[in-house]
mmCIF file of C-alpha atoms in Angstrom:
data_model
loop_
_atom_site.group_PDB
_atom_site.id
_atom_site.type_symbol
_atom_site.label_atom_id
_atom_site.label_comp_id
_atom_site.label_asym_id
_atom_site.label_seq_id
_atom_site.Cartn_x
_atom_site.Cartn_y
_atom_site.Cartn_z
ATOM 1 C CA MET X 2 9.388 -9.781 106.119
ATOM 2 C CA THR X 3 5.919 -11.656 106.460
ATOM 3 C CA ASN X 4 5.355 -14.330 103.905
ATOM 4 C CA PRO X 5 2.172 -12.784 101.528
ATOM 5 C CA ALA X 6 1.430 -16.470 101.060
ATOM 6 C CA ALA X 7 0.721 -17.876 104.475
ATOM 7 C CA PRO X 8 -3.088 -17.020 104.686
ATOM 8 C CA LEU X 9 -3.450 -18.992 101.504
ATOM 9 C CA ILE X 10 -1.314 -21.839 102.891
ATOM 10 C CA ALA X 11 -3.152 -21.704 106.293
ATOM 11 C CA ASP X 12 -6.668 -21.895 104.422
ATOM 12 C CA PHE X 13 -5.386 -24.873 102.144
ATOM 13 C CA ARG X 14 -4.009 -26.827 105.212
ATOM 14 C CA THR X 15 -7.183 -26.388 106.967
ATOM 15 C CA ARG X 16 -9.265 -27.877 104.278
ATOM 16 C CA ALA X 17 -7.262 -30.214 103.721
ATOM 17 C CA ASP X 18 -7.029 -31.276 107.123
ATOM 18 C CA GLU X 19 -10.995 -31.227 107.420
ATOM 19 C CA ILE X 20 -11.283 -33.725 104.233
ATOM 20 C CA ASP X 21 -8.747 -36.021 106.081
ATOM 21 C CA ARG X 22 -10.873 -36.246 109.299
ATOM 22 C CA LEU X 23 -14.007 -37.060 107.534
ATOM 23 C CA LEU X 24 -12.152 -39.463 105.184
ATOM 24 C CA ALA X 25 -10.682 -41.305 108.130
ATOM 25 C CA PRO X 26 -12.041 -44.515 109.513
ATOM 26 C CA THR X 27 -14.647 -44.733 112.248
ATOM 27 C CA GLY X 28 -16.900 -46.918 113.998
ATOM 28 C CA CYS X 29 -19.760 -45.877 112.103
ATOM 29 C CA ALA X 30 -20.551 -46.891 108.597
ATOM 30 C CA THR X 31 -22.107 -44.707 105.701
ATOM 31 C CA ILE X 32 -24.594 -46.068 103.320
ATOM 32 C CA ALA X 33 -23.011 -45.251 99.829
ATOM 33 C CA SER X 34 -26.396 -44.888 97.772
ATOM 34 C CA HIS X 35 -26.535 -41.196 98.480
ATOM 35 C CA ASN X 36 -23.032 -40.475 98.220
ATOM 36 C CA TRP X 37 -22.007 -39.818 94.779
ATOM 37 C CA ILE X 38 -21.487 -35.981 93.389
ATOM 38 C CA VAL X 39 -21.174 -34.161 89.899
ATOM 39 C CA ILE X 40 -17.842 -32.787 89.084
ATOM 40 C CA ASP X 41 -17.185 -30.891 86.057
ATOM 41 C CA ASP X 42 -13.816 -29.413 84.709
ATOM 42 C CA PHE X 43 -13.527 -26.706 87.298
ATOM 43 C CA GLY X 44 -14.692 -28.558 90.247
ATOM 44 C CA PRO X 45 -17.485 -30.270 92.174
ATOM 45 C CA LEU X 46 -21.254 -28.923 91.656
ATOM 46 C CA THR X 47 -23.653 -27.549 93.888
ATOM 47 C CA PHE X 48 -27.441 -27.663 93.365
ATOM 48 C CA THR X 49 -30.369 -26.071 94.744
ATOM 49 C CA LEU X 50 -33.218 -28.958 94.677
ATOM 50 C CA THR X 51 -36.837 -27.845 94.430
ATOM 51 C CA PRO X 52 -39.876 -30.104 94.902
ATOM 52 C CA GLU X 53 -42.021 -31.096 91.504
ATOM 53 C CA GLY X 54 -44.618 -33.421 92.532
ATOM 54 C CA LYS X 55 -42.766 -36.634 93.933
ATOM 55 C CA LYS X 56 -39.698 -35.657 92.389
ATOM 56 C CA HIS X 57 -37.065 -32.782 92.664
ATOM 57 C CA ARG X 58 -35.839 -30.184 90.179
ATOM 58 C CA ALA X 59 -31.938 -29.812 90.327
ATOM 59 C CA ILE X 60 -30.493 -26.694 89.604
ATOM 60 C CA CYS X 61 -26.608 -26.076 89.152
ATOM 61 C CA THR X 62 -25.805 -23.023 91.455
ATOM 62 C CA GLY X 63 -21.950 -23.090 91.473
ATOM 63 C CA HIS X 64 -18.884 -25.173 92.885
ATOM 64 C CA GLY X 65 -17.961 -26.202 96.332
ATOM 65 C CA SER X 66 -15.664 -28.606 98.139
ATOM 66 C CA ALA X 67 -16.260 -32.367 97.523
ATOM 67 C CA HIS X 68 -17.194 -33.119 100.965
ATOM 68 C CA LYS X 69 -19.781 -30.118 101.214
ATOM 69 C CA VAL X 70 -21.402 -30.479 97.656
ATOM 70 C CA ASN X 71 -24.914 -32.102 97.444
ATOM 71 C CA ARG X 72 -24.932 -36.090 97.270
ATOM 72 C CA PHE X 73 -27.021 -38.156 95.130
ATOM 73 C CA THR X 74 -27.550 -41.860 94.586
ATOM 74 C CA ARG X 75 -25.488 -43.154 91.562
ATOM 75 C CA GLU X 76 -28.258 -43.159 89.043
ATOM 76 C CA ASP X 77 -29.135 -39.872 89.723
ATOM 77 C CA ALA X 78 -25.692 -38.007 89.909
ATOM 78 C CA GLU X 79 -25.341 -39.844 86.301
ATOM 79 C CA ARG X 80 -28.331 -38.457 85.234
ATOM 80 C CA LEU X 81 -27.387 -34.862 86.226
ATOM 81 C CA ALA X 82 -23.859 -35.135 84.968
ATOM 82 C CA ILE X 83 -25.271 -35.846 81.580
ATOM 83 C CA ALA X 84 -27.099 -32.883 82.080
ATOM 84 C CA CYS X 85 -24.379 -30.657 83.023
ATOM 85 C CA ASN X 86 -21.661 -32.082 80.589
ATOM 86 C CA ALA X 87 -20.302 -33.363 83.704
ATOM 87 C CA ARG X 88 -19.144 -36.618 85.263
ATOM 88 C CA ALA X 89 -20.429 -38.527 88.480
ATOM 89 C CA VAL X 90 -18.076 -39.815 90.908
ATOM 90 C CA PHE X 91 -18.046 -40.971 94.402
ATOM 91 C CA TRP X 92 -17.690 -38.197 97.035
ATOM 92 C CA ALA X 93 -14.875 -40.082 98.868
ATOM 93 C CA ASP X 94 -12.795 -40.017 95.810
ATOM 94 C CA ALA X 95 -13.144 -36.612 94.497
ATOM 95 C CA ALA X 96 -12.386 -35.539 98.368
ATOM 96 C CA ARG X 97 -9.085 -37.782 98.097
ATOM 97 C CA GLU X 98 -7.962 -36.024 94.896
ATOM 98 C CA GLU X 99 -8.992 -32.341 96.283
ATOM 99 C CA ALA X 100 -7.023 -32.989 99.321
ATOM 100 C CA THR X 101 -4.058 -34.240 97.086
ATOM 101 C CA THR X 102 -4.361 -31.020 95.184
ATOM 102 C CA LEU X 103 -4.432 -28.931 98.046
ATOM 103 C CA ARG X 104 -1.051 -30.565 99.167
ATOM 104 C CA GLN X 105 0.537 -29.777 96.134
ATOM 105 C CA HIS X 106 -0.612 -26.398 96.080
ATOM 106 C CA ILE X 107 0.815 -25.782 99.519
ATOM 107 C CA ALA X 108 4.139 -27.268 98.328
ATOM 108 C CA THR X 109 4.399 -25.023 95.464
ATOM 109 C CA LEU X 110 3.265 -22.154 97.450
ATOM 110 C CA GLU X 111 6.089 -22.878 100.009
ATOM 111 C CA ALA X 112 8.585 -23.469 97.635
ATOM 112 C CA ALA X 113 7.791 -20.174 95.792
ATOM 113 C CA THR X 114 7.830 -18.321 98.999
ATOM 114 C CA ALA X 115 10.987 -20.134 100.360
ATOM 115 C CA ALA X 116 13.129 -18.842 97.448
#
């Protein structure tokens, strides 16, 4: 009998591996000024940015993965977090947490389907 959770486990494993590759040290350095994201109780938030004069208006459009959502300066992320009843976090910290959660889900699914 095939494991009905296998596609979900494979998807979670692929996402966790993608995050690990992005977090791995490289010969390049990333400037940290635009590496803050906004997270609420359900996960990282995505935004649509529209120009308004010399600034941009950010409109929340849903949730995404920590390594794929919009990144902002710390100050802008904190401003958006207040407006969205959320919190600003450094993207790499959120990505590490997301990868850990995915691995916990994989372990739970594997244990449940092994029984």
